[in-house]
Amino acid sequence: MQKFFGALTDLATHPVGRWAAAGASLRYFGIFACDYFLPMYFLRNFPAFRAEFAVFYSLIVLFGGFTSALVGGLICDKFGKGKPMTKAWVAIIGNLLAWPMFTAAVLCTGNFWFSLTMVIGKYLFGEPWKSPAITMIQNTTKPNKFGNIVSAYQFAYIMSGCLSTVLFGAVLNYFKCAESAVAIGRILAGFCTVAYLGSSAAFYMAGRNYTAITTKTKFKFWGRGEPLGPNDPVWAY
């Protein structure tokens, strides 16, 4: 238990790590809700398309998320040299592109193929954040601390995802709307709005702290901060 709480402390005191963990936790808050309840929405709303949904959704999850994550890493590698905020912007822009697509998928209930297309967009644009988040943590962490911080980071986002499914189920039960596709879609849209917008703000803060540490400048909410003075502490985690 001492090592466990030590890892959580290391994460909480690491400015990049704690904000990246907040961003990842919020994203997994939405991811678990989507993974568990999006199929319910489609099967309730489009019962005549069960076979089509099963085939296409499995392919979307398999290839869409992988492609998005791969492209996000490639963009950071190609365009991120000398631009520390690139990693954060990849995560933020992906979120802001995927968010309206997902909300359209679950709020526009009249056309199966339109909703499925929006889900494709959600996966293609919404999953490039994982590699940049881990890279920001790795590049600002001492090797002997990296394992602890990443372990705590993963624990945080998995617990957030589990909490999401419990809360979603509780909302369905409270309003007795588990048979209503419209209600499920609205709850999904609400959960994922919190996830996408909240994580965008958290990844932005992670990027600002990452910029300050890697350029040895003072933290600044926007733009490049002033260089550290002789009496300013050097951040080393």
XYZ file of C-alpha atoms in Angstrom:
237
model
C 0.000 0.000 0.000
C 2.898 2.324 0.682
C 4.126 1.962 -2.896
C 0.600 2.456 -4.204
C 0.086 5.722 -2.331
C 3.644 6.738 -3.206
C 2.796 6.357 -6.907
C -0.358 8.434 -6.499
C 1.660 11.105 -4.696
C 4.257 11.153 -7.475
C 1.490 11.660 -10.026
C -0.286 14.349 -7.993
C 2.926 16.365 -7.541
C 3.906 16.114 -11.214
C 2.236 19.058 -13.010
C 2.245 17.412 -16.439
C 1.289 14.025 -15.050
C -1.658 15.187 -12.984
C -3.187 17.205 -15.829
C -2.554 14.449 -18.357
C -4.173 12.004 -15.918
C -7.149 14.325 -15.559
C -7.481 14.478 -19.334
C -7.156 10.721 -19.739
C -9.593 10.086 -16.888
C -12.203 12.324 -18.459
C -11.730 10.675 -21.822
C -12.156 7.223 -20.273
C -15.242 8.535 -18.504
C -16.671 8.970 -21.986
C -15.024 5.910 -23.544
C -16.518 3.447 -21.061
C -19.964 5.037 -21.383
C -19.703 4.735 -25.145
C -18.339 1.186 -25.152
C -21.025 -0.146 -22.832
C -24.081 1.871 -23.828
C -23.661 2.932 -27.459
C -24.592 -0.591 -28.644
C -27.701 -0.381 -26.452
C -28.635 2.897 -28.113
C -28.253 1.482 -31.617
C -30.109 -1.743 -30.852
C -32.974 0.170 -29.232
C -33.184 2.795 -31.957
C -32.448 0.690 -35.044
C -33.621 -2.860 -34.259
C -33.798 -3.735 -37.976
C -30.046 -3.133 -38.354
C -28.691 -5.457 -35.662
C -26.487 -7.495 -38.011
C -25.138 -4.428 -39.826
C -24.322 -2.693 -36.554
C -22.526 -5.728 -35.132
C -20.278 -6.059 -38.185
C -19.528 -2.399 -38.836
C -19.117 -1.363 -35.207
C -16.552 -4.085 -34.557
C -14.582 -2.928 -37.614
C -14.865 0.717 -36.571
C -13.535 0.026 -33.086
C -10.748 -2.206 -34.410
C -9.441 -0.014 -37.201
C -10.741 3.475 -36.408
C -9.197 3.800 -32.967
C -5.899 2.231 -34.053
C -5.630 4.517 -37.081
C -6.410 7.600 -35.017
C -3.828 6.762 -32.362
C -1.178 5.996 -35.003
C -1.787 9.202 -36.943
C -1.720 11.260 -33.743
C 1.718 9.911 -32.889
C 3.002 10.509 -36.418
C 1.773 14.117 -36.415
C 3.560 14.786 -33.131
C 6.784 13.246 -34.425
C 6.705 15.122 -37.726
C 5.519 18.564 -36.648
C 6.259 18.714 -32.928
C 10.006 19.365 -32.965
C 10.624 22.639 -31.159
C 6.885 23.089 -30.569
C 6.040 21.568 -27.169
C 2.333 22.434 -27.352
C 1.891 20.315 -30.488
C 1.290 17.212 -28.387
C -1.465 18.903 -26.416
C -3.028 20.432 -29.518
C -3.239 17.027 -31.214
C -5.280 15.746 -28.268
C -7.422 18.894 -28.029
C -8.218 19.214 -31.734
C -9.054 15.511 -31.940
C -11.495 15.949 -29.058
C -13.129 19.007 -30.580
C -13.591 17.271 -33.927
C -14.956 14.058 -32.428
C -17.337 15.672 -29.930
C -19.925 17.100 -32.376
C -19.776 13.935 -34.452
C -20.593 11.738 -31.495
C -23.377 13.988 -30.246
C -24.889 13.995 -33.744
C -24.676 10.195 -33.822
C -26.761 9.788 -30.663
C -29.087 12.780 -30.946
C -30.099 12.405 -34.610
C -32.225 9.284 -34.337
C -33.760 9.065 -37.795
C -31.074 7.467 -39.972
C -28.954 4.448 -39.099
C -26.264 5.105 -41.709
C -25.884 8.756 -40.731
C -25.424 7.813 -37.076
C -22.946 5.089 -37.978
C -20.964 7.501 -40.158
C -20.754 9.943 -37.265
C -19.479 7.134 -35.039
C -16.770 6.423 -37.633
C -15.739 10.079 -37.447
C -15.736 9.934 -33.666
C -13.226 7.088 -33.686
C -11.079 8.427 -36.526
C -10.658 11.884 -34.978
C -11.119 11.240 -31.283
C -8.351 8.817 -30.308
C -5.006 10.513 -31.057
C -4.473 11.700 -27.474
C -2.924 8.583 -25.920
C 0.594 8.734 -27.363
C 1.034 12.506 -26.824
C -0.154 12.257 -23.215
C 2.294 9.490 -22.332
C 5.130 11.224 -24.209
C 4.605 14.468 -22.296
C 4.837 12.540 -19.031
C 7.886 10.543 -20.144
C 9.822 13.592 -21.343
C 9.380 15.390 -18.011
C 9.947 12.505 -15.612
C 13.102 10.978 -14.180
C 13.500 7.337 -15.276
C 13.274 6.058 -11.694
C 9.879 7.788 -11.265
C 8.346 7.040 -14.648
C 7.015 3.580 -13.766
C 5.286 4.849 -10.634
C 3.712 7.807 -12.395
C 2.456 5.814 -15.377
C 1.020 3.138 -13.090
C -0.892 5.782 -11.125
C -1.947 7.442 -14.388
C -3.416 4.188 -15.682
C -5.121 3.477 -12.364
C -6.765 6.909 -12.444
C -8.274 6.577 -15.896
C -9.468 3.002 -15.411
C -11.221 3.968 -12.173
C -12.812 6.914 -13.947
C -14.121 4.597 -16.662
C -15.582 2.210 -14.095
C -17.246 5.125 -12.301
C -18.757 6.212 -15.609
C -20.552 2.921 -16.192
C -21.898 2.855 -12.631
C -23.208 6.418 -12.909
C -24.702 5.806 -16.344
C -26.541 2.748 -15.105
C -27.740 4.651 -12.045
C -29.135 7.439 -14.241
C -30.956 4.934 -16.442
C -32.447 3.237 -13.401
C -33.405 6.473 -11.677
C -35.304 7.795 -14.697
C -36.517 4.301 -15.722
C -35.502 4.979 -19.314
C -33.447 1.914 -20.237
C -35.926 1.080 -23.021
C -35.869 4.573 -24.549
C -33.332 5.093 -27.316
C -33.895 8.852 -27.231
C -33.143 9.042 -23.500
C -30.069 6.806 -23.826
C -28.803 9.005 -26.658
C -29.253 12.177 -24.620
C -27.433 10.718 -21.625
C -24.611 9.513 -23.875
C -24.357 12.988 -25.385
C -24.182 14.522 -21.901
C -21.548 12.136 -20.609
C -19.378 12.532 -23.678
C -19.719 16.315 -23.731
C -18.257 16.379 -20.220
C -15.550 13.945 -21.332
C -14.477 15.721 -24.521
C -14.613 19.312 -23.298
C -13.250 18.584 -19.834
C -10.340 16.559 -21.171
C -9.531 19.274 -23.719
C -9.099 21.773 -20.890
C -6.969 19.299 -18.914
C -4.741 18.470 -21.896
C -4.265 22.185 -22.499
C -2.993 22.626 -18.946
C -0.752 19.578 -19.359
C 0.663 21.138 -22.514
C 1.306 24.498 -20.856
C 3.180 22.826 -17.994
C 5.037 20.617 -20.481
C 6.099 23.720 -22.407
C 7.364 25.419 -19.250
C 9.383 22.396 -18.119
C 10.918 21.481 -21.470
C 11.868 25.076 -22.344
C 12.949 25.952 -18.779
C 10.601 28.911 -18.639
C 8.036 30.137 -16.145
C 4.537 28.743 -16.492
C 2.272 30.931 -18.599
C -1.327 30.217 -19.513
C -0.785 31.460 -23.065
C 2.382 32.014 -25.080
C 5.987 31.472 -24.026
C 6.905 32.303 -20.452
C 9.931 34.228 -19.280
C 13.189 32.298 -18.832
C 13.844 30.983 -15.360
C 15.935 33.333 -13.280
C 18.955 32.337 -11.169
C 16.806 32.092 -8.042
C 13.887 30.248 -9.665
C 13.627 26.540 -8.889
C 14.430 24.162 -11.717
C 11.615 21.667 -12.085
C 12.842 18.115 -11.971
C 10.464 15.246 -11.376
